[in-house]
Tab-separated table of C-alpha atoms in Angstrom:
chain	number	residue	atom	x	y	z
A	1	MET	CA	-28.800	-28.939	-61.621
A	2	ALA	CA	-26.868	-32.150	-62.263
A	3	ILE	CA	-23.256	-32.634	-61.156
A	4	LYS	CA	-22.125	-32.254	-64.775
A	5	ASP	CA	-23.729	-28.795	-64.853
A	6	LEU	CA	-21.792	-27.469	-61.869
A	7	PRO	CA	-19.606	-24.423	-62.545
A	8	LYS	CA	-15.997	-25.375	-63.322
A	9	TYR	CA	-16.875	-29.087	-63.652
A	10	LYS	CA	-14.670	-31.205	-65.913
A	11	ASP	CA	-15.229	-34.882	-66.665
A	12	ILE	CA	-11.937	-36.697	-67.335
A	13	ARG	CA	-13.134	-40.228	-66.644
A	14	ASN	CA	-12.449	-41.312	-70.224
A	15	THR	CA	-9.033	-39.676	-70.542
A	16	ILE	CA	-7.269	-39.966	-67.186
A	17	ARG	CA	-4.632	-42.689	-66.882
A	18	ARG	CA	-5.820	-46.048	-65.528
A	19	ASN	CA	-4.443	-49.499	-64.768
A	20	GLY	CA	-7.631	-51.527	-64.966
A	21	ARG	CA	-10.728	-50.418	-63.061
A	22	TYR	CA	-11.611	-50.123	-59.405
A	23	PRO	CA	-14.235	-52.711	-58.290
A	24	TYR	CA	-17.880	-52.028	-59.099
A	25	VAL	CA	-20.104	-51.915	-55.980
A	26	GLY	CA	-23.102	-49.865	-57.205
A	27	THR	CA	-24.443	-46.764	-55.505
A	28	ALA	CA	-27.019	-48.286	-53.124
A	29	CYS	CA	-24.251	-48.807	-50.540
A	30	LYS	CA	-22.969	-45.227	-50.736
A	31	ASP	CA	-23.872	-43.234	-47.611
A	32	THR	CA	-20.648	-41.333	-46.838
A	33	ILE	CA	-18.569	-38.540	-48.348
A	34	VAL	CA	-14.931	-38.418	-47.244
A	35	ILE	CA	-12.976	-35.144	-47.501
A	36	HIS	CA	-9.204	-35.219	-48.129
A	37	HIS	CA	-6.414	-32.773	-48.778
A	38	SER	CA	-3.573	-33.773	-51.076
A	39	LEU	CA	-0.739	-32.775	-48.714
A	40	THR	CA	0.948	-31.182	-51.745
A	41	ALA	CA	1.226	-27.423	-52.239
A	42	MET	CA	-1.859	-26.474	-54.234
A	43	LYS	CA	-0.060	-24.797	-57.142
A	44	LEU	CA	2.646	-27.427	-57.651
A	45	ALA	CA	2.592	-29.503	-60.834
A	46	GLY	CA	1.924	-32.537	-58.653
A	47	SER	CA	-1.380	-31.172	-57.356
A	48	THR	CA	-3.527	-32.351	-60.261
A	49	PRO	CA	-5.767	-35.383	-60.710
A	50	GLN	CA	-3.410	-36.678	-63.412
A	51	ALA	CA	-0.448	-36.467	-61.027
A	52	PHE	CA	-2.432	-38.237	-58.299
A	53	ALA	CA	-3.330	-41.001	-60.785
A	54	ASN	CA	0.339	-41.485	-61.647
A	55	THR	CA	1.304	-41.726	-57.969
A	56	HIS	CA	-1.519	-44.110	-57.100
A	57	ILE	CA	-0.697	-46.376	-60.055
A	58	ASP	CA	3.117	-46.289	-60.021
A	59	LYS	CA	3.752	-46.066	-56.270
A	60	ASN	CA	0.716	-47.772	-54.740
A	61	GLY	CA	-0.100	-50.254	-57.506
A	62	TRP	CA	-3.733	-49.138	-57.623
A	63	HIS	CA	-6.068	-48.841	-60.605
A	64	GLY	CA	-5.968	-45.056	-60.947
A	65	CYS	CA	-6.657	-41.841	-59.045
A	66	ALA	CA	-8.155	-42.873	-55.697
A	67	TYR	CA	-10.299	-39.737	-55.460
A	68	PRO	CA	-13.409	-39.753	-57.684
A	69	PHE	CA	-13.352	-35.953	-57.360
A	70	VAL	CA	-10.415	-33.541	-57.138
A	71	ILE	CA	-10.825	-29.795	-56.604
A	72	THR	CA	-7.784	-27.804	-57.706
A	73	TRP	CA	-6.778	-24.344	-56.450
A	74	GLU	CA	-8.817	-22.374	-59.031
A	75	GLY	CA	-11.978	-24.270	-58.066
A	76	THR	CA	-12.148	-26.706	-60.974
A	77	ILE	CA	-14.039	-29.892	-60.067
A	78	TRP	CA	-12.406	-32.862	-61.827
A	79	GLN	CA	-14.355	-36.129	-61.922
A	80	THR	CA	-11.932	-39.019	-62.305
A	81	ASP	CA	-14.149	-42.059	-61.738
A	82	ASP	CA	-17.752	-43.238	-61.485
A	83	LEU	CA	-19.782	-42.986	-58.281
A	84	ASP	CA	-20.440	-46.729	-58.288
A	85	ARG	CA	-16.770	-47.736	-57.846
A	86	ARG	CA	-14.893	-48.677	-54.663
A	87	THR	CA	-11.780	-46.539	-54.947
A	88	TYR	CA	-8.965	-46.896	-52.424
A	89	HIS	CA	-9.008	-43.656	-50.462
A	90	ALA	CA	-10.312	-44.452	-46.953
A	91	GLY	CA	-9.544	-48.054	-45.986
A	92	ASN	CA	-12.541	-49.903	-44.550
A	93	THR	CA	-14.780	-46.973	-45.509
A	94	ASN	CA	-14.041	-47.350	-49.226
A	95	THR	CA	-17.106	-49.381	-50.210
A	96	ARG	CA	-19.649	-47.036	-48.671
A	97	SER	CA	-17.962	-43.740	-49.515
A	98	ILE	CA	-17.120	-41.257	-52.250
A	99	GLY	CA	-13.882	-39.357	-51.821
A	100	ILE	CA	-13.270	-35.679	-52.568
A	101	CYS	CA	-9.699	-34.379	-52.516
A	102	VAL	CA	-9.162	-30.638	-52.159
A	103	ALA	CA	-5.704	-30.048	-53.621
A	104	GLY	CA	-3.348	-28.360	-51.149
A	105	ASP	CA	-1.466	-28.773	-47.883
A	106	PHE	CA	-3.879	-27.589	-45.207
A	107	ARG	CA	-1.839	-28.343	-42.089
A	108	LYS	CA	-1.316	-25.490	-39.632
A	109	GLY	CA	1.333	-23.092	-40.830
A	110	LYS	CA	0.809	-24.159	-44.453
A	111	GLU	CA	-2.056	-23.270	-46.806
A	112	LYS	CA	-5.795	-22.775	-46.609
A	113	PRO	CA	-8.310	-23.675	-49.339
A	114	THR	CA	-9.009	-20.840	-51.759
A	115	ASP	CA	-12.440	-19.210	-51.877
A	116	ALA	CA	-12.957	-20.946	-55.223
A	117	GLN	CA	-12.195	-24.358	-53.689
A	118	ILE	CA	-14.523	-23.701	-50.767
A	119	LEU	CA	-17.393	-22.765	-53.039
A	120	SER	CA	-16.816	-25.726	-55.376
A	121	LEU	CA	-16.622	-28.147	-52.451
A	122	TYR	CA	-19.859	-26.803	-50.997
A	123	LEU	CA	-21.696	-27.034	-54.338
A	124	LEU	CA	-20.315	-30.484	-55.146
A	125	ILE	CA	-21.427	-31.912	-51.801
A	126	LYS	CA	-24.925	-30.486	-52.280
A	127	GLU	CA	-25.255	-31.986	-55.761
A	128	LEU	CA	-23.841	-35.358	-54.689
A	129	GLN	CA	-26.448	-35.495	-51.934
A	130	ARG	CA	-29.132	-34.552	-54.440
A	131	ALA	CA	-27.998	-37.340	-56.805
A	132	LEU	CA	-27.571	-39.914	-53.988
A	133	PRO	CA	-29.859	-38.947	-51.071
A	134	LYS	CA	-28.321	-41.610	-48.798
A	135	LEU	CA	-25.062	-39.603	-48.653
A	136	THR	CA	-25.948	-38.104	-45.277
A	137	ARG	CA	-22.639	-38.736	-43.486
A	138	ILE	CA	-19.665	-36.472	-44.205
A	139	LEU	CA	-16.284	-37.247	-42.669
A	140	GLY	CA	-12.752	-35.950	-42.803
A	141	HIS	CA	-10.266	-38.674	-43.724
A	142	GLN	CA	-8.906	-38.785	-40.155
A	143	GLU	CA	-12.421	-39.532	-38.857
A	144	CYS	CA	-12.591	-42.799	-40.794
A	145	PRO	CA	-11.837	-45.969	-38.760
A	146	GLY	CA	-8.091	-46.578	-38.561
A	147	TYR	CA	-7.047	-43.089	-39.669
A	148	SER	CA	-7.205	-41.020	-36.471
A	149	TRP	CA	-3.434	-40.557	-36.722
A	150	LYS	CA	-3.681	-38.863	-40.104
A	151	ASN	CA	-3.861	-35.047	-40.303
A	152	CYS	CA	-6.280	-35.080	-43.221
A	153	PRO	CA	-7.986	-32.988	-44.493
A	154	GLY	CA	-5.716	-30.740	-42.439
A	155	ASP	CA	-6.103	-28.680	-39.265
A	156	ASN	CA	-5.756	-25.227	-40.841
A	157	TRP	CA	-9.437	-25.101	-41.871
A	158	SER	CA	-12.777	-26.661	-40.977
A	159	TYR	CA	-14.471	-28.717	-43.666
A	160	LYS	CA	-17.516	-28.864	-41.367
A	161	ASP	CA	-17.912	-25.095	-41.619
A	162	VAL	CA	-17.839	-25.420	-45.405
A	163	VAL	CA	-20.512	-28.132	-45.323
A	164	ALA	CA	-22.640	-25.884	-43.113
A	165	GLY	CA	-22.184	-22.992	-45.524
A	166	LYS	CA	-20.471	-20.756	-42.952
A	167	PHE	CA	-17.566	-19.851	-45.214
A	168	ILE	CA	-19.856	-19.091	-48.117
A	169	ALA	CA	-21.186	-15.958	-46.438
A	170	THR	CA	-17.716	-14.505	-45.834
A	171	ALA	CA	-15.918	-15.723	-48.930
A	172	LYS	CA	-15.856	-13.373	-51.876
A	173	LYS	CA	-18.629	-14.371	-54.236
A	174	ASN	CA	-17.405	-15.074	-57.738
A	175	GLY	CA	-18.941	-17.286	-60.384
A	176	TRP	CA	-22.047	-19.424	-60.013
A	177	LEU	CA	-23.657	-19.706	-56.601
A	178	LYS	CA	-26.865	-21.466	-55.614
A	179	GLU	CA	-28.904	-19.635	-52.998
A	180	ASN	CA	-32.243	-20.983	-51.758
A	181	SER	CA	-32.553	-23.320	-54.759
A	182	THR	CA	-31.868	-20.458	-57.194
A	183	TRP	CA	-28.702	-19.912	-59.256
A	184	PHE	CA	-26.902	-16.569	-59.481
A	185	TYR	CA	-23.651	-15.494	-61.123
A	186	TYR	CA	-21.398	-13.189	-59.113
A	187	ALA	CA	-18.472	-10.966	-60.023
A	188	ASN	CA	-16.714	-9.534	-56.949
A	189	ASN	CA	-19.788	-10.064	-54.744
A	190	VAL	CA	-22.147	-8.414	-57.242
A	191	ALA	CA	-24.856	-10.548	-58.869
A	192	LYS	CA	-24.737	-10.030	-62.622
A	193	THR	CA	-27.835	-9.217	-64.661
A	194	GLY	CA	-28.667	-9.587	-68.331
A	195	TRP	CA	-26.919	-11.878	-70.794
A	196	HIS	CA	-23.887	-13.816	-69.562
A	197	LYS	CA	-21.624	-16.159	-71.548
A	198	ASP	CA	-19.934	-19.046	-69.738
A	199	LYS	CA	-18.105	-21.956	-71.401
A	200	SER	CA	-19.474	-20.966	-74.839
A	201	MET	CA	-23.048	-21.079	-73.517
A	202	TRP	CA	-25.341	-18.086	-72.988
A	203	TYR	CA	-27.467	-17.507	-69.880
A	204	TYR	CA	-29.893	-14.764	-68.878
A	205	LEU	CA	-29.715	-13.395	-65.328
A	206	LYS	CA	-32.541	-11.387	-63.672
A	207	PRO	CA	-30.235	-11.565	-61.516
A	208	GLU	CA	-31.481	-15.112	-60.766
A	209	MET	CA	-30.784	-17.507	-63.632
A	210	ALA	CA	-33.752	-17.559	-66.006
A	211	THR	CA	-35.314	-20.677	-67.514
A	212	GLY	CA	-38.076	-21.118	-70.063
A	213	TRP	CA	-39.256	-18.264	-72.293
A	214	ILE	CA	-37.952	-14.731	-71.765
A	215	LYS	CA	-38.505	-11.540	-73.765
A	216	ASP	CA	-35.575	-9.192	-74.231
A	217	LYS	CA	-35.662	-6.052	-76.385
A	218	GLY	CA	-38.804	-7.226	-78.154
A	219	LYS	CA	-37.475	-10.690	-79.014
A	220	TRP	CA	-38.288	-14.057	-77.432
A	221	TYR	CA	-35.654	-16.563	-76.294
A	222	PHE	CA	-35.895	-20.033	-74.756
A	223	LEU	CA	-33.632	-21.163	-71.910
A	224	ALA	CA	-33.371	-24.828	-70.927
A	225	ALA	CA	-33.836	-26.084	-67.362
A	226	ASN	CA	-30.079	-25.650	-66.804
A	227	GLY	CA	-30.324	-22.040	-67.977
A	228	THR	CA	-28.570	-22.408	-71.325
A	229	MET	CA	-29.958	-20.438	-74.261
A	230	GLN	CA	-31.290	-22.737	-76.960
A	231	THR	CA	-30.907	-22.480	-80.729
A	232	GLY	CA	-32.463	-24.443	-83.572
A	233	TRP	CA	-35.522	-26.628	-83.032
A	234	VAL	CA	-37.165	-26.581	-79.595
A	235	LYS	CA	-40.270	-28.485	-78.492
A	236	ASP	CA	-42.247	-26.915	-75.662
A	237	LYS	CA	-45.663	-28.150	-74.479
A	238	SER	CA	-46.263	-30.227	-77.630
A	239	LYS	CA	-45.466	-27.297	-79.970
A	240	TRP	CA	-42.365	-26.830	-82.110
A	241	TYR	CA	-40.410	-23.581	-82.334
A	242	TYR	CA	-37.292	-22.532	-84.201
A	243	LEU	CA	-34.637	-20.267	-82.722
A	244	ASN	CA	-32.050	-18.434	-84.781
A	245	PRO	CA	-28.307	-18.945	-84.087
A	246	SER	CA	-28.547	-15.751	-82.001
A	247	GLY	CA	-31.300	-17.426	-79.949
A	248	ASP	CA	-34.228	-15.226	-80.952
A	249	MET	CA	-37.508	-16.959	-81.851
A	250	VAL	CA	-38.537	-17.094	-85.519
A	251	VAL	CA	-41.912	-15.684	-86.610
A	252	GLY	CA	-43.270	-15.989	-90.169
A	253	TRP	CA	-41.557	-17.744	-93.065
A	254	LYS	CA	-38.167	-19.400	-92.554
A	255	VAL	CA	-35.965	-21.585	-94.781
A	256	ILE	CA	-34.434	-24.405	-92.728
A	257	ASP	CA	-32.176	-26.962	-94.414
A	258	GLY	CA	-33.558	-25.936	-97.801
A	259	GLN	CA	-37.244	-26.260	-96.807
A	260	TRP	CA	-39.785	-23.514	-96.096
A	261	TYR	CA	-41.644	-23.427	-92.751
A	262	PHE	CA	-44.116	-20.963	-91.299
A	263	PHE	CA	-44.239	-19.916	-87.628
A	264	ASP	CA	-47.284	-18.192	-86.093
A	265	ASN	CA	-47.048	-14.948	-84.150
A	266	ASP	CA	-46.524	-16.977	-80.954
A	267	GLY	CA	-43.579	-18.705	-82.642
A	268	SER	CA	-45.213	-22.130	-82.925
A	269	MET	CA	-44.677	-24.083	-86.156
A	270	LYS	CA	-47.739	-24.123	-88.394
A	271	THR	CA	-49.120	-27.300	-90.018
A	272	GLY	CA	-52.068	-27.887	-92.351
A	273	TRP	CA	-53.828	-25.035	-94.165
A	274	LEU	CA	-52.333	-21.566	-93.883
A	275	LYS	CA	-53.928	-18.339	-95.087
A	276	HIS	CA	-51.227	-15.688	-95.356
A	277	LYS	CA	-51.654	-12.327	-97.106
A	278	ASN	CA	-54.794	-13.569	-98.903
A	279	THR	CA	-52.928	-16.598	-100.264
A	280	SER	CA	-53.449	-20.242	-99.278
A	281	TYR	CA	-50.583	-22.618	-98.501
A	282	TYR	CA	-50.457	-26.119	-97.105
A	283	LEU	CA	-47.846	-27.289	-94.603
A	284	HIS	CA	-47.048	-30.952	-94.049
A	285	ARG	CA	-47.385	-32.355	-90.516
A	286	SER	CA	-43.587	-31.956	-90.324
A	287	GLY	CA	-44.097	-28.240	-91.041
A	288	VAL	CA	-42.566	-28.335	-94.542
A	289	MET	CA	-44.368	-26.189	-97.144
A	290	ILE	CA	-46.009	-28.309	-99.847
A	291	THR	CA	-45.462	-27.783	-103.595
A	292	GLY	CA	-47.045	-29.710	-106.457
A	293	TRP	CA	-50.117	-31.944	-106.177
A	294	LEU	CA	-51.718	-32.821	-102.845
A	295	CYS	CA	-54.949	-34.587	-101.894
A	296	VAL	CA	-56.639	-33.118	-98.813
A	297	ASP	CA	-59.905	-34.631	-97.495
A	298	GLY	CA	-60.548	-36.329	-100.830
A	299	LYS	CA	-59.906	-33.245	-102.959
A	300	TRP	CA	-56.853	-32.572	-105.102
A	301	TYR	CA	-55.020	-29.262	-105.010
A	302	PHE	CA	-52.011	-27.882	-106.841
A	303	PHE	CA	-49.392	-25.704	-105.147
A	304	ASN	CA	-46.980	-23.647	-107.216
A	305	PRO	CA	-43.196	-23.844	-106.684
A	306	ASN	CA	-43.504	-20.848	-104.325
A	307	GLY	CA	-46.080	-22.774	-102.276
A	308	LYS	CA	-49.064	-20.678	-103.311
A	309	MET	CA	-52.202	-22.690	-104.021
A	310	ALA	CA	-53.428	-22.409	-107.630
A	311	GLN	CA	-56.868	-20.775	-107.896
A	312	ASN	CA	-59.155	-19.944	-110.857
A	313	ALA	CA	-56.497	-21.300	-113.190
A	314	GLN	CA	-56.187	-23.624	-116.173
A	315	LEU	CA	-53.220	-25.881	-115.563
A	316	GLU	CA	-51.467	-27.177	-118.646
A	317	VAL	CA	-50.024	-30.135	-116.797
A	318	GLN	CA	-53.037	-32.382	-117.529
A	319	SER	CA	-55.609	-29.860	-118.810
A	320	VAL	CA	-56.979	-29.476	-115.295
A	321	THR	CA	-59.537	-26.848	-114.269
A	322	VAL	CA	-58.979	-25.487	-110.781
A	323	ASN	CA	-61.859	-23.930	-108.846
A	324	SER	CA	-61.740	-20.784	-106.740
A	325	ASP	CA	-61.277	-22.879	-103.596
A	326	GLY	CA	-58.298	-24.605	-105.215
A	327	SER	CA	-59.967	-27.986	-105.789
A	328	ILE	CA	-60.159	-29.723	-109.158
A	329	SER	CA	-63.512	-29.620	-111.017
A	330	GLN	CA	-62.526	-31.063	-114.389
A	331	ILE	CA	-59.770	-33.178	-115.888
A	332	ASN	CA	-59.803	-33.441	-119.700
């Protein structure tokens, strides 16, 4: 699953306030993830990526939010900048690192990250490492050279335990969770099963997230690699299928954008000759049902407006005699 497919991910790179751009350095140099806390109470209006951008621009004179990722109290993962930029969040470690800020004040006697933040941080780190395999070093801000004096990301929690997955076992499971390379969706520690709607998209849970073809209540559905139910045209293993707005696979005749198509019992789109209920039809390589005249293998055929091939008929169009196989034998 890509970073953009993470639960509660929001991309605000094109809308967040900027003052120019941070320097481009590419991603080949990136080998470190740096964890921060914001030092602001997590539910204050100032604990948002937009507020951080305003502070970093107006107070520090920087180009925008210094943290490419911000995780707010409800677990939302906000991406504020590209991975190939050198943002100003960790001094001499800036060039080689990507910063993640967990919104909150995590000094002793203050707050602790919410379960939602812990889970989002864990998942984000895993997907960043999948996208950029060189990101093997994970540091707290105070572990970066020159910042040993700074209590960041706070001493009221252990980011290392989160990285190791220790908190995941004890935290209440809610929402999407990846376990042993498989995605599940939890509600109060219970893995959901059946159809599940999330961000206007439908998923099917067994309870593990399903992909590919599934059959439910006698109907077939197709789920993409990210688990989302597909509608409309779908190509799978060189064959085309059509899925209704409700997701179920079409079989038989179907009007799509004003054109007739035919789908076999396995759902695949038919092309070429079709024999259906003792009647012959011809379907273009695009799947569209042919009407009117058509030359096939050197022989001419006529297909009525309903697509049925004319047989044993005298056509008045040009005084044409049509044979039983549909081909022309005489033109007067």
